[in-house]
mmCIF file of C-alpha atoms in Angstrom:
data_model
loop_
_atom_site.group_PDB
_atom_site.id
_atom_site.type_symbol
_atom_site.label_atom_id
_atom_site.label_comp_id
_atom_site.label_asym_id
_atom_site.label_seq_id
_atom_site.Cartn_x
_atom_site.Cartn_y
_atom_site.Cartn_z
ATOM 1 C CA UNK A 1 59.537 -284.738 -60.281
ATOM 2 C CA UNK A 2 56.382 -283.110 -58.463
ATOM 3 C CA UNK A 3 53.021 -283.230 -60.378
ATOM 4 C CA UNK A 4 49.889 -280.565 -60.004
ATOM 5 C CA UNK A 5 46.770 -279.949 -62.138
ATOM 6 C CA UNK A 6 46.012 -277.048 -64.536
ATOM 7 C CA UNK A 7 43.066 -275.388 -62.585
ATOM 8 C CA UNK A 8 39.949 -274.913 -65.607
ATOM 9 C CA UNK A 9 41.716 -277.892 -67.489
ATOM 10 C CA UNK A 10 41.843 -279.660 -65.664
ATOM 11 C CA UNK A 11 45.441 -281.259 -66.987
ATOM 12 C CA UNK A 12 47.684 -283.488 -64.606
ATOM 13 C CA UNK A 13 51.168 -281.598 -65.647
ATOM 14 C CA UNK A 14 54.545 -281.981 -64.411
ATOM 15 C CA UNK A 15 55.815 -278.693 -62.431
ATOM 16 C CA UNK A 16 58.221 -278.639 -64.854
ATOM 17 C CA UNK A 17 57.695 -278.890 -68.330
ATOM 18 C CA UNK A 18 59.440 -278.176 -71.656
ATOM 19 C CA UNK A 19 59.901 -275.740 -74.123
ATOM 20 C CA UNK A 20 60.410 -276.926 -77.506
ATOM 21 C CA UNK A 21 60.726 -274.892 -80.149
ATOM 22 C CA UNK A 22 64.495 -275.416 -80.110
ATOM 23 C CA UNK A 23 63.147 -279.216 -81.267
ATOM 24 C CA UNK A 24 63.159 -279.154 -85.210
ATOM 25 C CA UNK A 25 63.011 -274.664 -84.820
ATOM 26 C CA UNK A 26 65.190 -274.646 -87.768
ATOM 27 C CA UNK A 27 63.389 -270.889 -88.366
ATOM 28 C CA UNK A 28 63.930 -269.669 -85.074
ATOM 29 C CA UNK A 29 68.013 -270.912 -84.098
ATOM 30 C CA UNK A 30 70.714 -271.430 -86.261
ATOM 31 C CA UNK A 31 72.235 -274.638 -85.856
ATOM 32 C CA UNK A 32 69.665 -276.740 -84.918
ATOM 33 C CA UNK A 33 70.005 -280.259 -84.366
ATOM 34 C CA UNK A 34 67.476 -282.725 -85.071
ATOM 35 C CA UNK A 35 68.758 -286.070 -83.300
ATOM 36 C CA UNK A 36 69.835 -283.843 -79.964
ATOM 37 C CA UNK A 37 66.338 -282.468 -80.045
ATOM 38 C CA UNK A 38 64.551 -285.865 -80.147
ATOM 39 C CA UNK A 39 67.159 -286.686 -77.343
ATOM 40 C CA UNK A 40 66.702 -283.773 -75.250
ATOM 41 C CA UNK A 41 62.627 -284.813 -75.403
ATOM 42 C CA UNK A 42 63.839 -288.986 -74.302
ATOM 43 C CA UNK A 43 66.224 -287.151 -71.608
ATOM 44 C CA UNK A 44 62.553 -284.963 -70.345
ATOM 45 C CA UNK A 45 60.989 -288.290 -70.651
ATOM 46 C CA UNK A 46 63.358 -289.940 -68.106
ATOM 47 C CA UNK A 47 63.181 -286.837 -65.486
ATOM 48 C CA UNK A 48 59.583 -287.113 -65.423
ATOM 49 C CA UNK A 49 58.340 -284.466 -67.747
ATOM 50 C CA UNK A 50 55.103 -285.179 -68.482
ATOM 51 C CA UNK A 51 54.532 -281.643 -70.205
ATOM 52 C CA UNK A 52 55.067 -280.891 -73.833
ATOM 53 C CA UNK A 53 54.499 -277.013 -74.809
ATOM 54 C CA UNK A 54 55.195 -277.066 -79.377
ATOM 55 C CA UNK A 55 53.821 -275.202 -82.191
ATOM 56 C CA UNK A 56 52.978 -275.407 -85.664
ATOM 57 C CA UNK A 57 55.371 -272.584 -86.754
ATOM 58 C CA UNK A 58 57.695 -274.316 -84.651
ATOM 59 C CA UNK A 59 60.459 -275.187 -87.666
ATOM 60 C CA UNK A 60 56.812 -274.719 -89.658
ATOM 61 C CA UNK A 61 55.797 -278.057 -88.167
ATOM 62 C CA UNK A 62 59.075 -280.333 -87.933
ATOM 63 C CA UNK A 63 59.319 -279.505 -84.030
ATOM 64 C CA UNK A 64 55.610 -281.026 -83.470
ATOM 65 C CA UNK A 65 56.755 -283.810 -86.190
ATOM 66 C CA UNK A 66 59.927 -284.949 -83.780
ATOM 67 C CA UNK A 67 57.796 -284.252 -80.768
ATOM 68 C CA UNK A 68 55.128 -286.917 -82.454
ATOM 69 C CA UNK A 69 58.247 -289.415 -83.027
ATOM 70 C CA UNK A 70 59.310 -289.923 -79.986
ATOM 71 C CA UNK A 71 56.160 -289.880 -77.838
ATOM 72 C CA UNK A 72 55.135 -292.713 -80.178
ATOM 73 C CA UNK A 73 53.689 -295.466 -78.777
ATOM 74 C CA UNK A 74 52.995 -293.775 -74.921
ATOM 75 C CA UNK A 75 51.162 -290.754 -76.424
ATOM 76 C CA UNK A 76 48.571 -291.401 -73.547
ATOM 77 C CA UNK A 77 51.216 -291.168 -70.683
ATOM 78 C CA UNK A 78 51.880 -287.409 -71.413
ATOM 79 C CA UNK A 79 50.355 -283.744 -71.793
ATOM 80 C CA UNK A 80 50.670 -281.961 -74.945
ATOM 81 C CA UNK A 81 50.031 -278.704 -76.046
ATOM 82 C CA UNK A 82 50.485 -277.132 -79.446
ATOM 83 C CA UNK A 83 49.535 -273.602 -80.948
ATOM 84 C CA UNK A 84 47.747 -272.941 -84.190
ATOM 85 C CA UNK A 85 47.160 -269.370 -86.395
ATOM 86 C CA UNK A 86 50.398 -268.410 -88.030
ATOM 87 C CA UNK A 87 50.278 -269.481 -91.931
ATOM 88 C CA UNK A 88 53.550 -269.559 -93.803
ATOM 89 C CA UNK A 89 53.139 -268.112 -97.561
ATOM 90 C CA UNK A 90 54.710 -268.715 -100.119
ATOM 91 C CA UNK A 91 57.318 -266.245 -100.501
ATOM 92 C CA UNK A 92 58.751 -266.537 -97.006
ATOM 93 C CA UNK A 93 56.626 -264.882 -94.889
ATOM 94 C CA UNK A 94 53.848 -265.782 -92.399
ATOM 95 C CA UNK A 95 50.469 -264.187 -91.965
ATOM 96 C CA UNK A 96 48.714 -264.748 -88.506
ATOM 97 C CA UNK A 97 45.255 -266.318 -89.052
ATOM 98 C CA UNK A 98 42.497 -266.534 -87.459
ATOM 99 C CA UNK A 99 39.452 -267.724 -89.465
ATOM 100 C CA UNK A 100 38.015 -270.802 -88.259
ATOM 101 C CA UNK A 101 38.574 -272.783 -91.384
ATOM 102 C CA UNK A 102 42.110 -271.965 -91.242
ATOM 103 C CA UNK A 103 42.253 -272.645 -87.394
ATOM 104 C CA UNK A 104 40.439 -275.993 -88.137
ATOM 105 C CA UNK A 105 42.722 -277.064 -90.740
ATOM 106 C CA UNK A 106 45.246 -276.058 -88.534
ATOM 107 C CA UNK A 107 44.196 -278.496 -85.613
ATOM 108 C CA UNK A 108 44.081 -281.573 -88.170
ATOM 109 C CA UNK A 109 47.465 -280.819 -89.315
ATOM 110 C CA UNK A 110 48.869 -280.911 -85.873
ATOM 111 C CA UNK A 111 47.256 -283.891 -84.857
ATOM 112 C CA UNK A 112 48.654 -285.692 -87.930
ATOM 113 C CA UNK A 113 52.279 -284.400 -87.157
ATOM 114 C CA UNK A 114 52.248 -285.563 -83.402
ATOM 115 C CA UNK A 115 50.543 -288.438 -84.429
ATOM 116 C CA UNK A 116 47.924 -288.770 -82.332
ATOM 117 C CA UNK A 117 44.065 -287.837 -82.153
ATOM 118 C CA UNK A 118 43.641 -285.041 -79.830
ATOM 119 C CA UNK A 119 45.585 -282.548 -78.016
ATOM 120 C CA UNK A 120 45.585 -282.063 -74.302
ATOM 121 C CA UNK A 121 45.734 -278.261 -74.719
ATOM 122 C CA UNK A 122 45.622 -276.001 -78.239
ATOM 123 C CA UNK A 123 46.754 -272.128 -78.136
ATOM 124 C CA UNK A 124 45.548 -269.731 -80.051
ATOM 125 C CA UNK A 125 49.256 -268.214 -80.880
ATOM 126 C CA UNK A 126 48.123 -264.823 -81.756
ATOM 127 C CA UNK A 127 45.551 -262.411 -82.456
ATOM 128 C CA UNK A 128 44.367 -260.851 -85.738
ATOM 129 C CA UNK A 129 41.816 -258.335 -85.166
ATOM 130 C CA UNK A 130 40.331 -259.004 -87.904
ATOM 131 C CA UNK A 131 38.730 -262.211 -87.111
ATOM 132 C CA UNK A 132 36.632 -261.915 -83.907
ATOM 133 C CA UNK A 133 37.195 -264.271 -81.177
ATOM 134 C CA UNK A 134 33.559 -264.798 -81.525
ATOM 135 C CA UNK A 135 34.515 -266.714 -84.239
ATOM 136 C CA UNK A 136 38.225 -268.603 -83.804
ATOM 137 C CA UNK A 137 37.386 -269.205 -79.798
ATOM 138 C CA UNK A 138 34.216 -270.290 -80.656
ATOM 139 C CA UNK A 139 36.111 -272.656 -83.486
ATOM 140 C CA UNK A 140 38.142 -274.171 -80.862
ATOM 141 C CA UNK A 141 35.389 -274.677 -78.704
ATOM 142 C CA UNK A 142 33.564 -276.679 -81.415
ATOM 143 C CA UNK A 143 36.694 -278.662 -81.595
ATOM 144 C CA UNK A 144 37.198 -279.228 -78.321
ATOM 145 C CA UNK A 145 33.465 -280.814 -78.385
ATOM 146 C CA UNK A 146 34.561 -283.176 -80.794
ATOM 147 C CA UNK A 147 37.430 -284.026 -78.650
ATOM 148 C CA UNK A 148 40.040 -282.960 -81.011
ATOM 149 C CA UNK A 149 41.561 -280.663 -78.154
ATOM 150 C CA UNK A 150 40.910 -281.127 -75.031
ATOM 151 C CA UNK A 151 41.736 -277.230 -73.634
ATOM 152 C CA UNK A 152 41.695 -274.318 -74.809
ATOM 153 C CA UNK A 153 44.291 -271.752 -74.832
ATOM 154 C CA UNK A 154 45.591 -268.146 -75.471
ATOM 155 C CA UNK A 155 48.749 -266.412 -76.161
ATOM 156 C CA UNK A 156 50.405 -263.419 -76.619
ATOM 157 C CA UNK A 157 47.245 -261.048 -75.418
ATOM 158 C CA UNK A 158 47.239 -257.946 -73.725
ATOM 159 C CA UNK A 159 44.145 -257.852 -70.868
ATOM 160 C CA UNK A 160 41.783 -256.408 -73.256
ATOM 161 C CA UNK A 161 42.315 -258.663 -75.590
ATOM 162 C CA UNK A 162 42.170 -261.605 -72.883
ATOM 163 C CA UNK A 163 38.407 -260.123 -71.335
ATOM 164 C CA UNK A 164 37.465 -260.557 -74.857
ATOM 165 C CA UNK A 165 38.735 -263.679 -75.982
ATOM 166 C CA UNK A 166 37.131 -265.031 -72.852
ATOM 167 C CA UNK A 167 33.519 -263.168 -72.251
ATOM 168 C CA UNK A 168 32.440 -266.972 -72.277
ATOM 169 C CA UNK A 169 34.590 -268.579 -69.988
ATOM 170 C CA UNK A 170 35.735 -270.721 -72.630
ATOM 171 C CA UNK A 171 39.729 -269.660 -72.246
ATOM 172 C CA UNK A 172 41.405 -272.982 -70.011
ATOM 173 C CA UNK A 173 45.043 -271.068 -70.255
ATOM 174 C CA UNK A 174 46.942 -267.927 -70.886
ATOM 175 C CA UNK A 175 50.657 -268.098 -71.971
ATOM 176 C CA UNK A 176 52.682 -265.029 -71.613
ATOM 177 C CA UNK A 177 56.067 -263.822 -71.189
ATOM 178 C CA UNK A 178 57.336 -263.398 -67.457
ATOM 179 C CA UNK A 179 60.360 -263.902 -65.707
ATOM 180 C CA UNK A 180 62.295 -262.012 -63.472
ATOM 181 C CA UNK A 181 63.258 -259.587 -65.964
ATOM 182 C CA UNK A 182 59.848 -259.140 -68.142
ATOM 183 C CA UNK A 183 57.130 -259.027 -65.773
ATOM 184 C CA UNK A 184 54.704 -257.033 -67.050
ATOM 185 C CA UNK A 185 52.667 -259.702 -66.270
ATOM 186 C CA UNK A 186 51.900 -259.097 -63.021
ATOM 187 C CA UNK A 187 50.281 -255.920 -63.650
ATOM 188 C CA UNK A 188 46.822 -256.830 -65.050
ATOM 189 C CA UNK A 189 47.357 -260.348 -66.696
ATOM 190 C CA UNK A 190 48.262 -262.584 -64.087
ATOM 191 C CA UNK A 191 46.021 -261.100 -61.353
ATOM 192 C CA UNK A 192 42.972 -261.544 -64.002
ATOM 193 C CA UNK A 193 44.339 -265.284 -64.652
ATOM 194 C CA UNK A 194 43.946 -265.512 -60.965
ATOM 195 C CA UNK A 195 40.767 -264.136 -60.096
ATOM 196 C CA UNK A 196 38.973 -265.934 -63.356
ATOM 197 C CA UNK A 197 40.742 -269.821 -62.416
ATOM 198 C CA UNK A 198 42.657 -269.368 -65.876
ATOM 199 C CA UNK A 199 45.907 -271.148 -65.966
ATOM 200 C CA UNK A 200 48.899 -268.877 -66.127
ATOM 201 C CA UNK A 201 52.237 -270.301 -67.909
ATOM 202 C CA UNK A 202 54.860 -268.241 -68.460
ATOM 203 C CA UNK A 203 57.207 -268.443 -71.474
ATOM 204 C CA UNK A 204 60.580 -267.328 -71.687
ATOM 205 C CA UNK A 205 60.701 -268.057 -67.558
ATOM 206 C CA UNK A 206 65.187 -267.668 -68.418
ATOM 207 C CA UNK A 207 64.403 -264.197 -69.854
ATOM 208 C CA UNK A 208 65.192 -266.735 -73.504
ATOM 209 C CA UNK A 209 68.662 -267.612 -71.985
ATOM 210 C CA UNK A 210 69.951 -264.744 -70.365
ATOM 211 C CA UNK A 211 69.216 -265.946 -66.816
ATOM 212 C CA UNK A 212 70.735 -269.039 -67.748
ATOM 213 C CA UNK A 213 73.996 -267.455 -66.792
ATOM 214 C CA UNK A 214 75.756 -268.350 -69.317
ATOM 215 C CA UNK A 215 76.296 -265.241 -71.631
ATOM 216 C CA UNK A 216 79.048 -262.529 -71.127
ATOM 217 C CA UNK A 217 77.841 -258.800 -70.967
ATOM 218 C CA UNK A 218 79.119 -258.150 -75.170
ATOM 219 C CA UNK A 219 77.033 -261.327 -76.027
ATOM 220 C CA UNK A 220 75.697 -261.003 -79.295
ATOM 221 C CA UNK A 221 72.858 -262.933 -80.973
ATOM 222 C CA UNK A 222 73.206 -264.498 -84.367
ATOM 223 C CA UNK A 223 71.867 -262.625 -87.464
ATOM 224 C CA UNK A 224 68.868 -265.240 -87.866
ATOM 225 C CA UNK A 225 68.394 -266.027 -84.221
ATOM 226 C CA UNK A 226 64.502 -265.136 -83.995
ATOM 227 C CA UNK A 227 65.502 -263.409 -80.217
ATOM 228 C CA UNK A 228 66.393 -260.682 -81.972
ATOM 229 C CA UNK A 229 63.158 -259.010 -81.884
ATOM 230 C CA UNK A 230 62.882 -259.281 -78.272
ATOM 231 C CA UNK A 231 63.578 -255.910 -76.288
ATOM 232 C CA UNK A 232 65.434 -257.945 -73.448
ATOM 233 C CA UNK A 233 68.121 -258.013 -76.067
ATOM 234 C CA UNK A 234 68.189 -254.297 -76.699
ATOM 235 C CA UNK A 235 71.744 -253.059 -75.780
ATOM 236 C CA UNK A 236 71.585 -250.990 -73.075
ATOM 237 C CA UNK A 237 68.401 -253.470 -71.482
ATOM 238 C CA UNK A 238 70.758 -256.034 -71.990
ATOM 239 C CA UNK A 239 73.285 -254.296 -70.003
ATOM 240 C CA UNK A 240 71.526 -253.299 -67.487
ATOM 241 C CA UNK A 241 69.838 -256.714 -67.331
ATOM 242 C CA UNK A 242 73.068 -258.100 -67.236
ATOM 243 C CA UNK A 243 74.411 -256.434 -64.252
ATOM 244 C CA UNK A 244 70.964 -257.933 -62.361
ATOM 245 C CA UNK A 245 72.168 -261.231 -63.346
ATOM 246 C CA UNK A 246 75.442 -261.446 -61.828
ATOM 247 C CA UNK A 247 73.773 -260.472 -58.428
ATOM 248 C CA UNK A 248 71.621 -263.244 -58.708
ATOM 249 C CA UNK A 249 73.976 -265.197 -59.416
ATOM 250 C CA UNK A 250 75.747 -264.411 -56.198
ATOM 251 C CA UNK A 251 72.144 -265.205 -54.549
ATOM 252 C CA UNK A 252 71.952 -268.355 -55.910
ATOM 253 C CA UNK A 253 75.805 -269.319 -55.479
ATOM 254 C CA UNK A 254 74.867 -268.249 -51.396
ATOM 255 C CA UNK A 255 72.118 -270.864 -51.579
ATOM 256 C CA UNK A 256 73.675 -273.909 -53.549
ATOM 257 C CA UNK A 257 72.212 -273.423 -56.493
ATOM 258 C CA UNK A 258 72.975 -272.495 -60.267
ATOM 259 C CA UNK A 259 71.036 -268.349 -61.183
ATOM 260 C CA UNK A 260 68.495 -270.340 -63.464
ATOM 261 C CA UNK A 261 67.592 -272.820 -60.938
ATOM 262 C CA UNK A 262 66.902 -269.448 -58.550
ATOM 263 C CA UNK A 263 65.080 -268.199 -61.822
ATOM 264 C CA UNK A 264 62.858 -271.071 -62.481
ATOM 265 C CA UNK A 265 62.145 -271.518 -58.387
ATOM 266 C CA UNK A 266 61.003 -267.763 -58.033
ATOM 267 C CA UNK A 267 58.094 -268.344 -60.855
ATOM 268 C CA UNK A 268 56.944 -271.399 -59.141
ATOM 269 C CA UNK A 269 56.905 -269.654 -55.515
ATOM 270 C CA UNK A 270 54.132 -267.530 -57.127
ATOM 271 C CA UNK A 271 50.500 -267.755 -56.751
ATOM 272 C CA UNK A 272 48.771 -268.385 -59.943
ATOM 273 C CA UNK A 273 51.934 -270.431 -61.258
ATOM 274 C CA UNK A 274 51.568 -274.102 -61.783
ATOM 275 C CA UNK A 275 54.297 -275.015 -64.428
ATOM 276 C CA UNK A 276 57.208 -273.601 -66.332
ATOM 277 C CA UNK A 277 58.456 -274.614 -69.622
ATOM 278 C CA UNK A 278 61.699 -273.646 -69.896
ATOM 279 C CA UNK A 279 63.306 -275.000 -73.412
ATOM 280 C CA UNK A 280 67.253 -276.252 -74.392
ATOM 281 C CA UNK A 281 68.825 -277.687 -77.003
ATOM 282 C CA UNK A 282 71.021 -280.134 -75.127
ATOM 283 C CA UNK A 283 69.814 -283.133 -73.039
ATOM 284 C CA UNK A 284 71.933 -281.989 -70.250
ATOM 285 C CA UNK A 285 70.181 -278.732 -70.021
ATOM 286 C CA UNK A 286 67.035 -280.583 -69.214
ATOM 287 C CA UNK A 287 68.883 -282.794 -66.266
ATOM 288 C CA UNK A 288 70.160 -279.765 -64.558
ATOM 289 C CA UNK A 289 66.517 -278.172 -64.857
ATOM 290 C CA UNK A 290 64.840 -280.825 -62.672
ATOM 291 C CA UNK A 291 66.407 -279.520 -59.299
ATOM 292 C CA UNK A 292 64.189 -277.002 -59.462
ATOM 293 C CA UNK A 293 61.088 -278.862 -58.507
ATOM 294 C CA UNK A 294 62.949 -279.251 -55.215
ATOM 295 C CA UNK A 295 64.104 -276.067 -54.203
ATOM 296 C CA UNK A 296 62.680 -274.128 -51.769
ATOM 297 C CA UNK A 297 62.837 -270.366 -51.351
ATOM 298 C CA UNK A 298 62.171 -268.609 -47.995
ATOM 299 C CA UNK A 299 60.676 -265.178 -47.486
ATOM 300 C CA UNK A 300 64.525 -264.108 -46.931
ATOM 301 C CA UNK A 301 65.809 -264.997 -50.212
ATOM 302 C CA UNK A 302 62.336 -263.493 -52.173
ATOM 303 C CA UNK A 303 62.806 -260.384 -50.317
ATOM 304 C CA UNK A 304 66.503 -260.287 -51.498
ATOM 305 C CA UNK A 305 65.273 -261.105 -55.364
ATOM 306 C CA UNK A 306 62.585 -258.124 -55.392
ATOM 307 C CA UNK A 307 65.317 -256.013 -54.144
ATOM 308 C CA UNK A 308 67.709 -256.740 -56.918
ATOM 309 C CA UNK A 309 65.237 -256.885 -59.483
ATOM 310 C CA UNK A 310 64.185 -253.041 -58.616
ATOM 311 C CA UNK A 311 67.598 -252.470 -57.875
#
């Protein structure tokens, strides 16, 4: 494993983390497995993860709750990171808030579920206008005083939203999607992230499986599989998304290497990028992952990725 540090955070990470909101996400997969999950967090454990990306409305607070088992005991040796401001009600549903008693209630009842008394790194998970960021960034910065978190962070924001949220400099990282197939990104976001010393981590760096390689071109997700609000699984985007992958795929076959280990390398050959969380349900998943720390693209084989990507 090869280590680097979160630039305003100041965070020793791994370069590769992991994604976990397959851990205890019985909301979000169908099928999920508790004792694999805990296992596929051990297996992360043995690679050298060091880098733990959850959330509260992860499985509504069961994925931070396995998360908190099995880092039991070595909290101290690892980075987490957790996200706060989506309330479940009653009936089903979940409401994002942003007030800062909400948000501070929030932060107690993740540091209870992971078992420990800070986190490394706490996301605001999304925006509701309604609530300024006056008020829920300047929440988490009262927090972070109190060293309850120790970073702050910021999801799902467009640029305006980001300028905003972070008028005071008080914004440590930005979490957005971007991989090969979504990246938007690299229009406004990332070049911001950049230019301000915010940490950029992409989510969804395997385009949430389909540059895994794995899925035929009539793949079809299940009826409660949360992906299926995501346009990348729109059927003709799919398709034509689809058709990208194979190429890559002969890329990567070319250079030794499986398409996600091409798709996980390209993020990490960009400026701005110091870790990717890629997620996985199986402990083997995470053992074929850490190659990726140690491959090595040249200017040849970027050059041949652009072109297929605007193919």
């Amino acid at each position: 494993m090869k280590y680097t540090k979160l630039q305003k955070a100041g965070l020793n990470i791994s370069r590769l983390g992991l994604g976990t909101n397959a851990v205890g996400g019985h909301n979000l997969y169908a099928n999920v497995n508790e004792e694999e999950g805990k296992q596929l967090v051990e297996e992360a454990i043995q690679q050298g993860i060091t880098f733990f990306d959850t959330a509260d409305s992860y499985g509504f607070g069961r994925s931070e709750e396995l998360v908190g088992e099995v880092l039991k005991g070595k909290r101290h040796e690892f980075i987490l990171a957790t996200k706060g401001g989506i309330q479940p009600l009653l009936n089903g549903e979940t409401y994002i808030n942003n007030e800062p008693s909400y948000l501070r209630n929030a932060v107690e009842n993740s540091l209870r579920r992971l078992q420990t008394d800070y986190v490394d790194l706490y996301y605001l998970h999304f925006t509701n206008p309604k609530t300024s960021y006056i008020d829920s960034i300047g929440e988490l910065t009262r927090l972070k005083e109190e060293g309850k978190i120790r970073s702050i962070g910021i999801s799902n924001v467009n640029i305006e939203q980001l300028k905003e949220a972070n008028q005071h400099g008080h914004i440590d990282v930005v979490q957005s999607p971007y991989n090969m197939l979504e990246r938007t990104a690299e229009e406004e976001l990332l070049p911001y992230c950049i230019e301000a010393g915010i940490s950029f981590i992409p989510y969804g760096p395997l385009a949430f499986g389909i540059l895994g390689g794995k899925y035929t071109e009539d793949f079809k997700l299940n009826e409660v599989d949360w992906r299926q609000n995501v346009n990348l699984f729109e059927e003709n985007t799919y398709k034509s998304n689809f058709k990208k992958v194979n190429k890559l795929k002969g890329l990567a076959k070319e250079n030794d290497i499986e398409v996600s280990h091409l798709a996980l390398a390209w993020l990490l050959n960009k400026e701005g990028i110091d870790t990717v969380i890629p997620g996985g349900k199986r402990a083997e998943q995470v053992r074929g992952s850490v190659k990726v720390v140690d491959v090595a693209l040249n200017e040849r084989v970027m050059k041949e990725i652009q072109s297929i990507l605007e193919d």
